[in-house]
Amino acid sequence: AQSVTQLGSHVSVSEGALVLLRCNYSSSVPPYLFWYVQYPNQGLQLLLKYTSAATLVKGINGFEAEFKKSETSFHLTKPSAHMSDAAEYFCAVSEGGADGLTFGKGTHLIIQP
Amino acid sequence: DAGVIQSPRHEVTEMGQEVTLRCKPISGHDYLFWYRQTMMRGLELLIYFNNNVPIDDSGMPEDRFSAKMPNASFSTLKIQPSEPRDSAVYFCASSFRSAGTDTQYFGPGTRLTVL
């Protein structure tokens, strides 16, 4: 069975500071990993995905994530936070490329001016 | 492209009533997923279809829930009878199977409130 753990239900950073959202996964097979963002009262939008190619994945809006098999981690980073980054972020895993996703509980990112 | 379309966006009903949620996937997509989001349980996969055929319904909470996909452009999720604990946001997502990993595109969701 697969699972995802997101450390920190809320993360607060200052505008311009580094954003780091943590995600650890458990999977019995090489996983497919995703980060989605959800703005209030909206659906989920894909930020980036890992598909067993490059371990450093670049996504939209300046976000990137690094797959570390030894640490079973897929942390999301952005060098400089912007007010518009305030949202809920979800890490997800799939054991088959077309299967349903298993989501973490989400991390609410707060940007302080 | 219009994206994934869900209707209604909001639904308020009374306990015991039948509720039907609707989803139109992105044209050409061959996978369709139903998810439920609650504060307590987060985002959960309920069921998914491939080429209109249900593949995995192990996430459907109980027999009161049913889902159908009569054709490639339409799916329904029905709750009968509804209960207050079914209150949640229900998302539909679709994807296209291609070489590599598929991206699931989510609809805006239906916020269901059962009184």
mmCIF file of N, CA, C and O in Angstrom, chain A residues 9-80:
data_model
loop_
_atom_site.group_PDB
_atom_site.id
_atom_site.type_symbol
_atom_site.label_atom_id
_atom_site.label_comp_id
_atom_site.label_asym_id
_atom_site.label_seq_id
_atom_site.Cartn_x
_atom_site.Cartn_y
_atom_site.Cartn_z
ATOM 1 N N SER A 9 1.243 20.965 8.932
ATOM 2 C CA SER A 9 -0.037 21.295 8.304
ATOM 3 C C SER A 9 -0.073 22.768 7.896
ATOM 4 O O SER A 9 -0.845 23.143 7.009
ATOM 5 N N HIS A 10 0.738 23.594 8.567
ATOM 6 C CA HIS A 10 0.842 25.013 8.237
ATOM 7 C C HIS A 10 2.309 25.402 8.203
ATOM 8 O O HIS A 10 3.077 25.036 9.086
ATOM 9 N N VAL A 11 2.687 26.137 7.168
ATOM 10 C CA VAL A 11 4.037 26.672 7.055
ATOM 11 C C VAL A 11 3.913 28.158 6.748
ATOM 12 O O VAL A 11 3.175 28.548 5.835
ATOM 13 N N SER A 12 4.640 28.977 7.515
ATOM 14 C CA SER A 12 4.606 30.419 7.323
ATOM 15 C C SER A 12 6.003 30.927 6.972
ATOM 16 O O SER A 12 6.963 30.601 7.662
ATOM 17 N N VAL A 13 6.096 31.673 5.887
ATOM 18 C CA VAL A 13 7.373 32.258 5.474
ATOM 19 C C VAL A 13 7.156 33.719 5.114
ATOM 20 O O VAL A 13 6.036 34.131 4.779
ATOM 21 N N SER A 14 8.207 34.475 5.151
ATOM 22 C CA SER A 14 8.140 35.871 4.744
ATOM 23 C C SER A 14 8.255 35.987 3.231
ATOM 24 O O SER A 14 8.870 35.141 2.570
ATOM 25 N N GLU A 15 7.642 37.008 2.702
ATOM 26 C CA GLU A 15 7.747 37.252 1.265
ATOM 27 C C GLU A 15 9.228 37.405 0.905
ATOM 28 O O GLU A 15 9.974 38.120 1.587
ATOM 29 N N GLY A 16 9.647 36.699 -0.152
ATOM 30 C CA GLY A 16 11.042 36.723 -0.571
ATOM 31 C C GLY A 16 11.904 35.645 0.036
ATOM 32 O O GLY A 16 13.029 35.420 -0.415
ATOM 33 N N ALA A 17 11.404 34.960 1.037
ATOM 34 C CA ALA A 17 12.170 33.899 1.699
ATOM 35 C C ALA A 17 11.995 32.573 0.970
ATOM 36 O O ALA A 17 11.096 32.397 0.132
ATOM 37 N N LEU A 18 12.863 31.627 1.340
ATOM 38 C CA LEU A 18 12.802 30.281 0.759
ATOM 39 C C LEU A 18 11.546 29.551 1.244
ATOM 40 O O LEU A 18 11.198 29.591 2.425
ATOM 41 N N VAL A 19 10.897 28.862 0.304
ATOM 42 C CA VAL A 19 9.777 27.995 0.651
ATOM 43 C C VAL A 19 10.253 26.546 0.611
ATOM 44 O O VAL A 19 10.875 26.118 -0.372
ATOM 45 N N LEU A 20 9.976 25.808 1.683
ATOM 46 C CA LEU A 20 10.297 24.382 1.738
ATOM 47 C C LEU A 20 9.102 23.647 2.320
ATOM 48 O O LEU A 20 8.741 23.851 3.480
ATOM 49 N N LEU A 21 8.475 22.804 1.512
ATOM 50 C CA LEU A 21 7.358 21.972 1.961
ATOM 51 C C LEU A 21 7.792 20.519 1.859
ATOM 52 O O LEU A 21 8.227 20.079 0.804
ATOM 53 N N ARG A 22 7.625 19.806 2.966
ATOM 54 C CA ARG A 22 8.181 18.459 3.045
ATOM 55 C C ARG A 22 7.163 17.375 2.716
ATOM 56 O O ARG A 22 5.997 17.475 3.111
ATOM 57 N N CYS A 23 7.640 16.362 2.016
ATOM 58 C CA CYS A 23 6.801 15.226 1.640
ATOM 59 C C CYS A 23 7.637 13.958 1.689
ATOM 60 O O CYS A 23 8.701 13.881 1.068
ATOM 61 N N ASN A 24 7.151 12.976 2.418
ATOM 62 C CA ASN A 24 7.743 11.644 2.419
ATOM 63 C C ASN A 24 6.696 10.645 1.971
ATOM 64 O O ASN A 24 5.521 10.781 2.287
ATOM 65 N N TYR A 25 7.125 9.640 1.257
ATOM 66 C CA TYR A 25 6.185 8.686 0.689
ATOM 67 C C TYR A 25 6.567 7.267 1.076
ATOM 68 O O TYR A 25 7.704 6.985 1.480
ATOM 69 N N SER A 26 5.613 6.387 0.916
ATOM 70 C CA SER A 26 5.834 4.960 1.076
ATOM 71 C C SER A 26 5.202 4.272 -0.116
ATOM 72 O O SER A 26 4.040 4.542 -0.436
ATOM 73 N N SER A 27 5.982 3.435 -0.770
ATOM 74 C CA SER A 27 5.462 2.747 -1.956
ATOM 75 C C SER A 27 6.203 1.428 -2.130
ATOM 76 O O SER A 27 7.404 1.362 -1.922
ATOM 77 N N SER A 28 5.484 0.414 -2.557
ATOM 78 C CA SER A 28 6.093 -0.909 -2.738
ATOM 79 C C SER A 28 6.761 -1.054 -4.093
ATOM 80 O O SER A 28 7.486 -2.011 -4.333
ATOM 81 N N VAL A 29 6.513 -0.107 -4.966
ATOM 82 C CA VAL A 29 7.117 -0.108 -6.298
ATOM 83 C C VAL A 29 7.647 1.295 -6.568
ATOM 84 O O VAL A 29 7.302 2.238 -5.862
ATOM 85 N N PRO A 30 8.511 1.440 -7.578
ATOM 86 C CA PRO A 30 8.964 2.800 -7.913
ATOM 87 C C PRO A 30 7.771 3.703 -8.136
ATOM 88 O O PRO A 30 6.896 3.401 -8.950
ATOM 89 N N PRO A 31 7.726 4.798 -7.405
ATOM 90 C CA PRO A 31 6.522 5.619 -7.430
ATOM 91 C C PRO A 31 6.513 6.682 -8.516
ATOM 92 O O PRO A 31 7.541 7.063 -9.047
ATOM 93 N N TYR A 32 5.321 7.158 -8.816
ATOM 94 C CA TYR A 32 5.135 8.406 -9.528
ATOM 95 C C TYR A 32 4.707 9.425 -8.467
ATOM 96 O O TYR A 32 3.814 9.149 -7.673
ATOM 97 N N LEU A 33 5.330 10.582 -8.444
ATOM 98 C CA LEU A 33 5.083 11.556 -7.389
ATOM 99 C C LEU A 33 4.636 12.890 -7.981
ATOM 100 O O LEU A 33 5.116 13.292 -9.052
ATOM 101 N N PHE A 34 3.764 13.554 -7.273
ATOM 102 C CA PHE A 34 3.148 14.779 -7.768
ATOM 103 C C PHE A 34 3.055 15.810 -6.637
ATOM 104 O O PHE A 34 2.913 15.465 -5.461
ATOM 105 N N TRP A 35 3.081 17.076 -7.031
ATOM 106 C CA TRP A 35 2.688 18.176 -6.153
ATOM 107 C C TRP A 35 1.577 18.935 -6.862
ATOM 108 O O TRP A 35 1.707 19.323 -8.031
ATOM 109 N N TYR A 36 0.482 19.131 -6.094
ATOM 110 C CA TYR A 36 -0.646 19.914 -6.577
ATOM 111 C C TYR A 36 -0.834 21.124 -5.655
ATOM 112 O O TYR A 36 -0.529 21.070 -4.454
ATOM 113 N N VAL A 37 -1.398 22.195 -6.218
ATOM 114 C CA VAL A 37 -1.740 23.379 -5.435
ATOM 115 C C VAL A 37 -3.247 23.620 -5.537
ATOM 116 O O VAL A 37 -3.850 23.380 -6.593
ATOM 117 N N GLN A 38 -3.817 24.037 -4.421
ATOM 118 C CA GLN A 38 -5.258 24.347 -4.391
ATOM 119 C C GLN A 38 -5.454 25.735 -3.810
ATOM 120 O O GLN A 38 -5.107 25.990 -2.653
ATOM 121 N N TYR A 39 -6.028 26.617 -4.613
ATOM 122 C CA TYR A 39 -6.399 27.942 -4.138
ATOM 123 C C TYR A 39 -7.812 27.873 -3.578
ATOM 124 O O TYR A 39 -8.587 26.972 -3.933
ATOM 125 N N PRO A 40 -8.183 28.789 -2.699
ATOM 126 C CA PRO A 40 -9.499 28.723 -2.041
ATOM 127 C C PRO A 40 -10.652 28.544 -3.031
ATOM 128 O O PRO A 40 -10.718 29.244 -4.047
ATOM 129 N N ASN A 41 -11.496 27.587 -2.729
ATOM 130 C CA ASN A 41 -12.720 27.325 -3.496
ATOM 131 C C ASN A 41 -12.440 26.960 -4.958
ATOM 132 O O ASN A 41 -13.270 27.220 -5.839
ATOM 133 N N GLN A 42 -11.291 26.371 -5.183
ATOM 134 C CA GLN A 42 -10.947 25.928 -6.534
ATOM 135 C C GLN A 42 -10.524 24.464 -6.521
ATOM 136 O O GLN A 42 -10.314 23.869 -5.460
ATOM 137 N N GLY A 43 -10.381 23.918 -7.722
ATOM 138 C CA GLY A 43 -9.872 22.566 -7.849
ATOM 139 C C GLY A 43 -8.366 22.535 -7.699
ATOM 140 O O GLY A 43 -7.741 23.546 -7.369
ATOM 141 N N LEU A 44 -7.779 21.374 -7.920
ATOM 142 C CA LEU A 44 -6.342 21.205 -7.780
ATOM 143 C C LEU A 44 -5.647 21.424 -9.119
ATOM 144 O O LEU A 44 -6.140 20.995 -10.161
ATOM 145 N N GLN A 45 -4.495 22.064 -9.042
ATOM 146 C CA GLN A 45 -3.703 22.333 -10.233
ATOM 147 C C GLN A 45 -2.330 21.686 -10.071
ATOM 148 O O GLN A 45 -1.687 21.836 -9.032
ATOM 149 N N LEU A 46 -1.880 20.981 -11.097
ATOM 150 C CA LEU A 46 -0.593 20.311 -11.018
ATOM 151 C C LEU A 46 0.547 21.332 -11.043
ATOM 152 O O LEU A 46 0.619 22.190 -11.922
ATOM 153 N N LEU A 47 1.456 21.211 -10.061
ATOM 154 C CA LEU A 47 2.666 22.030 -10.035
ATOM 155 C C LEU A 47 3.809 21.336 -10.778
ATOM 156 O O LEU A 47 4.505 21.949 -11.580
ATOM 157 N N LEU A 48 3.997 20.059 -10.456
ATOM 158 C CA LEU A 48 5.066 19.289 -11.083
ATOM 159 C C LEU A 48 4.847 17.808 -10.791
ATOM 160 O O LEU A 48 4.062 17.446 -9.914
ATOM 161 N N LYS A 49 5.600 16.968 -11.533
ATOM 162 C CA LYS A 49 5.493 15.527 -11.325
ATOM 163 C C LYS A 49 6.841 14.852 -11.588
ATOM 164 O O LYS A 49 7.639 15.314 -12.416
ATOM 165 N N TYR A 50 7.084 13.771 -10.870
ATOM 166 C CA TYR A 50 8.277 12.949 -11.049
ATOM 167 C C TYR A 50 7.857 11.650 -11.720
ATOM 168 O O TYR A 50 6.947 10.963 -11.246
ATOM 169 N N THR A 51 8.564 11.340 -12.824
ATOM 170 C CA THR A 51 8.182 10.165 -13.598
ATOM 171 C C THR A 51 9.366 9.260 -13.879
ATOM 172 O O THR A 51 9.414 8.615 -14.912
ATOM 173 N N SER A 52 10.328 9.195 -12.977
ATOM 174 C CA SER A 52 11.510 8.344 -13.052
ATOM 175 C C SER A 52 12.534 8.827 -14.070
ATOM 176 O O SER A 52 13.425 8.079 -14.430
ATOM 177 N N ALA A 53 12.415 10.022 -14.515
ATOM 178 C CA ALA A 53 13.437 10.618 -15.388
ATOM 179 C C ALA A 53 14.405 11.383 -14.474
ATOM 180 O O ALA A 53 14.997 10.799 -13.591
ATOM 181 N N ALA A 54 14.560 12.665 -14.657
ATOM 182 C CA ALA A 54 15.456 13.459 -13.829
ATOM 183 C C ALA A 54 14.945 13.519 -12.401
ATOM 184 O O ALA A 54 13.746 13.639 -12.167
ATOM 185 N N THR A 55 15.863 13.447 -11.433
ATOM 186 C CA THR A 55 15.437 13.471 -10.031
ATOM 187 C C THR A 55 15.078 14.873 -9.572
ATOM 188 O O THR A 55 14.342 15.026 -8.601
ATOM 189 N N LEU A 56 15.600 15.895 -10.236
ATOM 190 C CA LEU A 56 15.226 17.271 -9.921
ATOM 191 C C LEU A 56 14.191 17.706 -10.954
ATOM 192 O O LEU A 56 14.486 17.762 -12.145
ATOM 193 N N VAL A 57 13.015 17.999 -10.472
ATOM 194 C CA VAL A 57 11.897 18.306 -11.351
ATOM 195 C C VAL A 57 11.536 19.777 -11.210
ATOM 196 O O VAL A 57 11.360 20.266 -10.093
ATOM 197 N N LYS A 58 11.422 20.448 -12.315
ATOM 198 C CA LYS A 58 11.015 21.856 -12.298
ATOM 199 C C LYS A 58 9.549 21.956 -12.708
ATOM 200 O O LYS A 58 9.103 21.259 -13.635
ATOM 201 N N GLY A 59 8.827 22.822 -11.994
ATOM 202 C CA GLY A 59 7.414 22.969 -12.271
ATOM 203 C C GLY A 59 7.046 24.396 -12.613
ATOM 204 O O GLY A 59 7.896 25.208 -12.961
ATOM 205 N N ILE A 60 5.773 24.681 -12.465
ATOM 206 C CA ILE A 60 5.294 26.019 -12.782
ATOM 207 C C ILE A 60 5.520 26.961 -11.609
ATOM 208 O O ILE A 60 5.753 26.526 -10.489
ATOM 209 N N ASN A 61 5.459 28.253 -11.900
ATOM 210 C CA ASN A 61 5.538 29.298 -10.871
ATOM 211 C C ASN A 61 6.835 29.271 -10.065
ATOM 212 O O ASN A 61 6.862 29.734 -8.927
ATOM 213 N N GLY A 62 7.909 28.747 -10.642
ATOM 214 C CA GLY A 62 9.216 28.764 -9.984
ATOM 215 C C GLY A 62 9.437 27.664 -8.962
ATOM 216 O O GLY A 62 10.468 27.645 -8.279
ATOM 217 N N PHE A 63 8.517 26.735 -8.844
ATOM 218 C CA PHE A 63 8.669 25.633 -7.900
ATOM 219 C C PHE A 63 9.495 24.497 -8.498
ATOM 220 O O PHE A 63 9.480 24.292 -9.712
ATOM 221 N N GLU A 64 10.181 23.774 -7.631
ATOM 222 C CA GLU A 64 10.873 22.578 -8.043
ATOM 223 C C GLU A 64 10.883 21.581 -6.890
ATOM 224 O O GLU A 64 10.635 21.946 -5.732
ATOM 225 N N ALA A 65 11.142 20.320 -7.214
ATOM 226 C CA ALA A 65 11.182 19.279 -6.198
ATOM 227 C C ALA A 65 12.252 18.268 -6.572
ATOM 228 O O ALA A 65 12.523 18.039 -7.748
ATOM 229 N N GLU A 66 12.851 17.674 -5.553
ATOM 230 C CA GLU A 66 13.905 16.695 -5.784
ATOM 231 C C GLU A 66 13.493 15.343 -5.222
ATOM 232 O O GLU A 66 13.116 15.236 -4.047
ATOM 233 N N PHE A 67 13.553 14.332 -6.067
ATOM 234 C CA PHE A 67 13.255 12.968 -5.649
ATOM 235 C C PHE A 67 14.511 12.353 -5.044
ATOM 236 O O PHE A 67 15.561 12.297 -5.688
ATOM 237 N N LYS A 68 14.410 11.905 -3.778
ATOM 238 C CA LYS A 68 15.520 11.244 -3.102
ATOM 239 C C LYS A 68 15.043 9.870 -2.652
ATOM 240 O O LYS A 68 14.351 9.734 -1.628
ATOM 241 N N LYS A 69 15.457 8.857 -3.409
ATOM 242 C CA LYS A 69 14.996 7.501 -3.122
ATOM 243 C C LYS A 69 15.474 7.027 -1.757
ATOM 244 O O LYS A 69 14.723 6.391 -1.018
ATOM 245 N N SER A 70 16.717 7.343 -1.405
ATOM 246 C CA SER A 70 17.274 6.869 -0.137
ATOM 247 C C SER A 70 16.531 7.442 1.059
ATOM 248 O O SER A 70 16.490 6.831 2.128
ATOM 249 N N GLU A 71 15.948 8.616 0.884
ATOM 250 C CA GLU A 71 15.211 9.260 1.967
ATOM 251 C C GLU A 71 13.698 9.141 1.776
ATOM 252 O O GLU A 71 12.951 9.645 2.614
ATOM 253 N N THR A 72 13.279 8.499 0.724
ATOM 254 C CA THR A 72 11.853 8.408 0.329
ATOM 255 C C THR A 72 11.181 9.765 0.472
ATOM 256 O O THR A 72 10.114 9.904 1.077
ATOM 257 N N SER A 73 11.832 10.771 -0.100
ATOM 258 C CA SER A 73 11.309 12.131 0.029
ATOM 259 C C SER A 73 11.123 12.785 -1.328
ATOM 260 O O SER A 73 11.754 12.400 -2.327
ATOM 261 N N PHE A 74 10.279 13.784 -1.342
ATOM 262 C CA PHE A 74 9.996 14.556 -2.566
ATOM 263 C C PHE A 74 9.600 15.962 -2.110
ATOM 264 O O PHE A 74 8.475 16.403 -2.275
ATOM 265 N N HIS A 75 10.536 16.671 -1.518
ATOM 266 C CA HIS A 75 10.263 17.988 -0.949
ATOM 267 C C HIS A 75 10.125 19.054 -2.034
ATOM 268 O O HIS A 75 10.856 19.043 -3.030
ATOM 269 N N LEU A 76 9.249 19.996 -1.799
ATOM 270 C CA LEU A 76 8.960 21.082 -2.742
ATOM 271 C C LEU A 76 9.656 22.356 -2.272
ATOM 272 O O LEU A 76 9.574 22.695 -1.095
ATOM 273 N N THR A 77 10.312 23.046 -3.191
ATOM 274 C CA THR A 77 11.000 24.280 -2.824
ATOM 275 C C THR A 77 10.739 25.383 -3.846
ATOM 276 O O THR A 77 10.396 25.123 -5.001
ATOM 277 N N LYS A 78 10.916 26.607 -3.364
ATOM 278 C CA LYS A 78 10.891 27.781 -4.227
ATOM 279 C C LYS A 78 11.840 28.791 -3.595
ATOM 280 O O LYS A 78 11.732 29.058 -2.397
ATOM 281 N N PRO A 79 12.761 29.333 -4.352
ATOM 282 C CA PRO A 79 13.801 30.199 -3.767
ATOM 283 C C PRO A 79 13.259 31.456 -3.094
ATOM 284 O O PRO A 79 13.784 31.880 -2.063
ATOM 285 N N SER A 80 12.223 32.044 -3.667
ATOM 286 C CA SER A 80 11.734 33.314 -3.170
ATOM 287 C C SER A 80 10.213 33.333 -3.184
ATOM 288 O O SER A 80 9.593 33.303 -4.258
#
